[in-house]
mmCIF file with all atom_site columns, C-alpha atoms in Angstrom:
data_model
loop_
_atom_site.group_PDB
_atom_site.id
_atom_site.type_symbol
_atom_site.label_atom_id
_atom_site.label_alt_id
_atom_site.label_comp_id
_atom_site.label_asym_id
_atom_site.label_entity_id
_atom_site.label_seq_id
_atom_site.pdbx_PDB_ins_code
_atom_site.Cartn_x
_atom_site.Cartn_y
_atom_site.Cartn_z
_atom_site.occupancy
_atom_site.B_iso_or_equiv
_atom_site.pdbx_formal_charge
_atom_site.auth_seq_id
_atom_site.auth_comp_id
_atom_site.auth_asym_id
_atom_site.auth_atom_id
_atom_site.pdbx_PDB_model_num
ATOM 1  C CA . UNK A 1 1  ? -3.653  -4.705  18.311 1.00 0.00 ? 1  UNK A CA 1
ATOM 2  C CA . UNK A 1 2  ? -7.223  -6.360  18.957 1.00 0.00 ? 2  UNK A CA 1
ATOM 3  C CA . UNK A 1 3  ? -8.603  -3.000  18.545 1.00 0.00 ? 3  UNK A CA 1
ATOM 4  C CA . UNK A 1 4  ? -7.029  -2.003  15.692 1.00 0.00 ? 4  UNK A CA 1
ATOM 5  C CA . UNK A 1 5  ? -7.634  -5.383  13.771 1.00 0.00 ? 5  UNK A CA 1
ATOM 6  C CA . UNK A 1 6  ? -11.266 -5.312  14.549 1.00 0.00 ? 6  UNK A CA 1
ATOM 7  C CA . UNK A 1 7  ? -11.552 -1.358  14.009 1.00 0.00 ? 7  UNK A CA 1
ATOM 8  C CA . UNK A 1 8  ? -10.261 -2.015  10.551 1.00 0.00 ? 8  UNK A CA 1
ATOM 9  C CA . UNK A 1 9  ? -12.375 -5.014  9.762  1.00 0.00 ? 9  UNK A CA 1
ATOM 10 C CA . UNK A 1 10 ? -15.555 -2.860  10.239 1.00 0.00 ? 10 UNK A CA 1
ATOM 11 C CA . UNK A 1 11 ? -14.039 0.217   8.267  1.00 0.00 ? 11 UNK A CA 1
ATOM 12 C CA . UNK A 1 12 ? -13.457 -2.177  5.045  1.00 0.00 ? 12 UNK A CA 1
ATOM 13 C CA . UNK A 1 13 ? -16.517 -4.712  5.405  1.00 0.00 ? 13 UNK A CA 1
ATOM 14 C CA . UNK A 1 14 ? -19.367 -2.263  7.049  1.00 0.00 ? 14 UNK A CA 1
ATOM 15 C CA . UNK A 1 15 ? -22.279 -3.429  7.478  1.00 0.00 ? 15 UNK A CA 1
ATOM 16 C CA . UNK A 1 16 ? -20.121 -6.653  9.125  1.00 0.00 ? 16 UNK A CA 1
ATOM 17 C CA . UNK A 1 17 ? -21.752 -8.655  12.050 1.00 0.00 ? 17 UNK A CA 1
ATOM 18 C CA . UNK A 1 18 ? -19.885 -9.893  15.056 1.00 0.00 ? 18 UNK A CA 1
ATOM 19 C CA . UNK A 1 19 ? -19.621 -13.744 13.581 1.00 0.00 ? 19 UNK A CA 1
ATOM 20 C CA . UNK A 1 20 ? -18.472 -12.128 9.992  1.00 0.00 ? 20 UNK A CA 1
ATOM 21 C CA . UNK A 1 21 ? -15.633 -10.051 12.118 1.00 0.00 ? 21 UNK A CA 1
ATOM 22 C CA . UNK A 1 22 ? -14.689 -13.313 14.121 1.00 0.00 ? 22 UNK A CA 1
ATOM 23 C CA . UNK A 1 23 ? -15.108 -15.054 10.847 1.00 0.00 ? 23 UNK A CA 1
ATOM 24 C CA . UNK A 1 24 ? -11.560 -12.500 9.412  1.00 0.00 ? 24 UNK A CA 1
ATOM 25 C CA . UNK A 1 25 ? -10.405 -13.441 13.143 1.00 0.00 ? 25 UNK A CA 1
ATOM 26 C CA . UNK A 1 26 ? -10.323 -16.126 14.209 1.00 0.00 ? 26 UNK A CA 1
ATOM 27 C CA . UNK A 1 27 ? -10.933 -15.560 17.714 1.00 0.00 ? 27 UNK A CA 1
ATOM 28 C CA . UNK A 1 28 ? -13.825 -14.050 19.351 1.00 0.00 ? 28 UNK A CA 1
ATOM 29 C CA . UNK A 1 29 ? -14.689 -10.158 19.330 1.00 0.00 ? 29 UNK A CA 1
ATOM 30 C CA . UNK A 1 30 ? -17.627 -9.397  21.999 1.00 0.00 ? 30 UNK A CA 1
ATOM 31 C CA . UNK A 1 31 ? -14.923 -7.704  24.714 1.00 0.00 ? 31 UNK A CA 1
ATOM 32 C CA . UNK A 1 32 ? -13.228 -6.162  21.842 1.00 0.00 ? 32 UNK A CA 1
ATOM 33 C CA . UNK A 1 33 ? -16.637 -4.795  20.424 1.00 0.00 ? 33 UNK A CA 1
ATOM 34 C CA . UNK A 1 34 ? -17.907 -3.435  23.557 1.00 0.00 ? 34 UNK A CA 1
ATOM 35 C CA . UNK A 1 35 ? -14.567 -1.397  24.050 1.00 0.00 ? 35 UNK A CA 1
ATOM 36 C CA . UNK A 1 36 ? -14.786 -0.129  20.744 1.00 0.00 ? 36 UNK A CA 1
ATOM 37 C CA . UNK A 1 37 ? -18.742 0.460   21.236 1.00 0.00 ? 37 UNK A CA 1
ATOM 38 C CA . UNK A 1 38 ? -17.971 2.240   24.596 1.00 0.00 ? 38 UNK A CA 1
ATOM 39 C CA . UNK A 1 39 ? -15.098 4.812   23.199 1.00 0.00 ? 39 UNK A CA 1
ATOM 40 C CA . UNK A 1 40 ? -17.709 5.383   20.073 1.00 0.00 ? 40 UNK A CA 1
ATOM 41 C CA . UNK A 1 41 ? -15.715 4.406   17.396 1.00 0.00 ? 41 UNK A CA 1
ATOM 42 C CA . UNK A 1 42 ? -18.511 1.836   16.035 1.00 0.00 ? 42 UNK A CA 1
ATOM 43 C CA . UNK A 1 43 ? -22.255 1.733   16.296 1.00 0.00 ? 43 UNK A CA 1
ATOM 44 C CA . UNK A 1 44 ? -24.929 -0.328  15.511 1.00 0.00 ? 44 UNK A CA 1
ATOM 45 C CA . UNK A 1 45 ? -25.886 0.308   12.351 1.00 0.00 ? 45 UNK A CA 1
ATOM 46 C CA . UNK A 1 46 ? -28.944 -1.997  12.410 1.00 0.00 ? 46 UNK A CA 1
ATOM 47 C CA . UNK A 1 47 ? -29.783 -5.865  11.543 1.00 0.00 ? 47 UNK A CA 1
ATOM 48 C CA . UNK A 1 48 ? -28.904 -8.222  9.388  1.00 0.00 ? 48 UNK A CA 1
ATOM 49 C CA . UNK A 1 49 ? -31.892 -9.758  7.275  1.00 0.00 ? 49 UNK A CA 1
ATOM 50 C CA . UNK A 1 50 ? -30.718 -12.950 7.606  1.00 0.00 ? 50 UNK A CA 1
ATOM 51 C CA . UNK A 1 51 ? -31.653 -15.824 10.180 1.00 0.00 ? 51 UNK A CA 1
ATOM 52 C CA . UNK A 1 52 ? -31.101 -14.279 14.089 1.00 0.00 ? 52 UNK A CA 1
ATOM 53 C CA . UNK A 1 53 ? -31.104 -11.084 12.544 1.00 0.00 ? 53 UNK A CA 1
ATOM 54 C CA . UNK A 1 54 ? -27.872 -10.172 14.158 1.00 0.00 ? 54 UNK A CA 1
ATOM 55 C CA . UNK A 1 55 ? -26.320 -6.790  14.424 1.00 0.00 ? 55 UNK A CA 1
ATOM 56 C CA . UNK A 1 56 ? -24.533 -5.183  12.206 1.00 0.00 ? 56 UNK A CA 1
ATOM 57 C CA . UNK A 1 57 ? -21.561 -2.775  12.788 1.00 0.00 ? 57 UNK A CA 1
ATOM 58 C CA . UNK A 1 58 ? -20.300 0.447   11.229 1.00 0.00 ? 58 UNK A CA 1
ATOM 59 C CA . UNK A 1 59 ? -17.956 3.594   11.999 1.00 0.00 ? 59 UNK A CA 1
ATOM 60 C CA . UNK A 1 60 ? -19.097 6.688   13.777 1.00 0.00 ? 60 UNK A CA 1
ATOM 61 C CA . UNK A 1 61 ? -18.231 9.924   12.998 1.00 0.00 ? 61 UNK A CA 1
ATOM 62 C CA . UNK A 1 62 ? -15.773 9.989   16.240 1.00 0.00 ? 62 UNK A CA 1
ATOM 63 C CA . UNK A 1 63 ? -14.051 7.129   14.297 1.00 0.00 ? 63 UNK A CA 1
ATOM 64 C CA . UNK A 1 64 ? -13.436 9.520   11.208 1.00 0.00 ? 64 UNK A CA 1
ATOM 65 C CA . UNK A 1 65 ? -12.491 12.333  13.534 1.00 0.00 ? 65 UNK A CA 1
ATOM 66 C CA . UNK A 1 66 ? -9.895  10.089  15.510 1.00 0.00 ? 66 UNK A CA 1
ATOM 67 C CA . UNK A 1 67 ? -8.169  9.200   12.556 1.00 0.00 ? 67 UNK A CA 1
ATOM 68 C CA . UNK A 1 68 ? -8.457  12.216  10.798 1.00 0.00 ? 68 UNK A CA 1
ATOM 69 C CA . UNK A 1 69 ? -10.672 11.454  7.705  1.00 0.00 ? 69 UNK A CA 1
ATOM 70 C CA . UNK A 1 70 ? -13.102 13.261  6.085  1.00 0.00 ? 70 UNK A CA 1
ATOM 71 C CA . UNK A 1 71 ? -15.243 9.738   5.160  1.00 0.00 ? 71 UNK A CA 1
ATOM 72 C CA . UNK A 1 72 ? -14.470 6.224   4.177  1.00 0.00 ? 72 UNK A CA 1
ATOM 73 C CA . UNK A 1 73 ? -13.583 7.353   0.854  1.00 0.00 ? 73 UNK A CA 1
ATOM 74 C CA . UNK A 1 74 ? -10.238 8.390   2.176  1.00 0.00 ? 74 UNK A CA 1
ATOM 75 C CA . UNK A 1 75 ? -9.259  4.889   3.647  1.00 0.00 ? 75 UNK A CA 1
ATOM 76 C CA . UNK A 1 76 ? -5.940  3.440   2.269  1.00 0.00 ? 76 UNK A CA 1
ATOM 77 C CA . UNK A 1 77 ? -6.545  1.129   -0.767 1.00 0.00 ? 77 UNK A CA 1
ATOM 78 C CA . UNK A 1 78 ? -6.630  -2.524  0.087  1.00 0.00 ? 78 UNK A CA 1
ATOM 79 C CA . UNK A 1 79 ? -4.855  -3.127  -3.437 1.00 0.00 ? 79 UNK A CA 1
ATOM 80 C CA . UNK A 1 80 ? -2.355  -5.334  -1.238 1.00 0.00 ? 80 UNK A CA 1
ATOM 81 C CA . UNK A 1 81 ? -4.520  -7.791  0.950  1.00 0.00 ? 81 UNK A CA 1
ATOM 82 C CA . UNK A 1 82 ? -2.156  -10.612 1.634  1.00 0.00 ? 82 UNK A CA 1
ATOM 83 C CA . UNK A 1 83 ? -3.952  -13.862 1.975  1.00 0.00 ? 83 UNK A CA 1
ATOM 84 C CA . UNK A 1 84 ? -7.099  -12.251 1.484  1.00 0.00 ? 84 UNK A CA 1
ATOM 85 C CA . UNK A 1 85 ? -7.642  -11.413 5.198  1.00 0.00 ? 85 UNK A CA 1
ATOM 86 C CA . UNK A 1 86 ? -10.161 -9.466  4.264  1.00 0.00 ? 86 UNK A CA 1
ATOM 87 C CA . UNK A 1 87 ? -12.341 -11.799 2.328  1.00 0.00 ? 87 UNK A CA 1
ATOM 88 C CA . UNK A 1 88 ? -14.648 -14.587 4.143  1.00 0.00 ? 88 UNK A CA 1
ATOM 89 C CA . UNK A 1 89 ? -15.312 -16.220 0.720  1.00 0.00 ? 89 UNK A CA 1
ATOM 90 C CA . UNK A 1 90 ? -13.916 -19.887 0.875  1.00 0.00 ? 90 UNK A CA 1
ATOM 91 C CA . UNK A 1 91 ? -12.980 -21.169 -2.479 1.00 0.00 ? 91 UNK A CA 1
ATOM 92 C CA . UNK A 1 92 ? -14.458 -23.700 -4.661 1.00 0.00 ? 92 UNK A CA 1
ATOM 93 C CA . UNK A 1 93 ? -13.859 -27.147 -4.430 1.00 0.00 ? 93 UNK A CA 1
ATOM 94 C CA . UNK A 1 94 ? -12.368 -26.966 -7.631 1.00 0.00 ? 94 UNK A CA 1
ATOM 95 C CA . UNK A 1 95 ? -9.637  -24.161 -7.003 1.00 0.00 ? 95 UNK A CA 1
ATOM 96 C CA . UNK A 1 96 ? -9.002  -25.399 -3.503 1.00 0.00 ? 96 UNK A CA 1
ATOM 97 C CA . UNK A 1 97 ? -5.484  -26.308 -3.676 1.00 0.00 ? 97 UNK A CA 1
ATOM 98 C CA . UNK A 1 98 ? -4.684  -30.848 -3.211 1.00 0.00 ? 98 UNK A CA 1
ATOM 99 C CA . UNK A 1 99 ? -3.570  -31.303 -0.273 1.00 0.00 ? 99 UNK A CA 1
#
């Protein structure tokens, strides 16, 4: 399930970095990352130009192949996204709900 999560992370956000994947998580992702770097699923797909410059991750071809897509294009629709899991914008004070 790990896997999976993560895989799908990168296939929606790519470029995504490890702390922008934990970020969606909530738990850390190096083991989870190397696994999925060793059975070529994701790659490297260069630096972020940002402070640290850290790595950024995308899909491989192998990752297309696996799941039997042509490219990205053919992902599922997020149209349904409940609770946003896939966005690491916080809101603004003002539309942050009292508490």
């Amino acid at each position: 399930p790990a896997a999976l999560e993560t895989l799908a992370i990168i296939a929606y956000k790519q470029p995504v970095t490890r702390i922008e994947i934990e970020s969606i998580r909530g738990v850390k992702s190096d083991h989870v990352l190397d696994n999925l770097l060793k059975r070529k699923l994701i790659r490297v797909a260069g630096r972020k130009d940002s402070p640290g410059r850290p790595l950024l991750y995308g899909t491989t071809p192998d990752f297309l192949k696996y799941f039997g897509l042509k490219d990205l294009h053919e992902l599922p629709a997020l149209e349904d996204d409940p609770g946003g899991l896939f966005s690491t914008e916080q809101p603004d004070e003002e539309e942050a709900p009292d508490l």
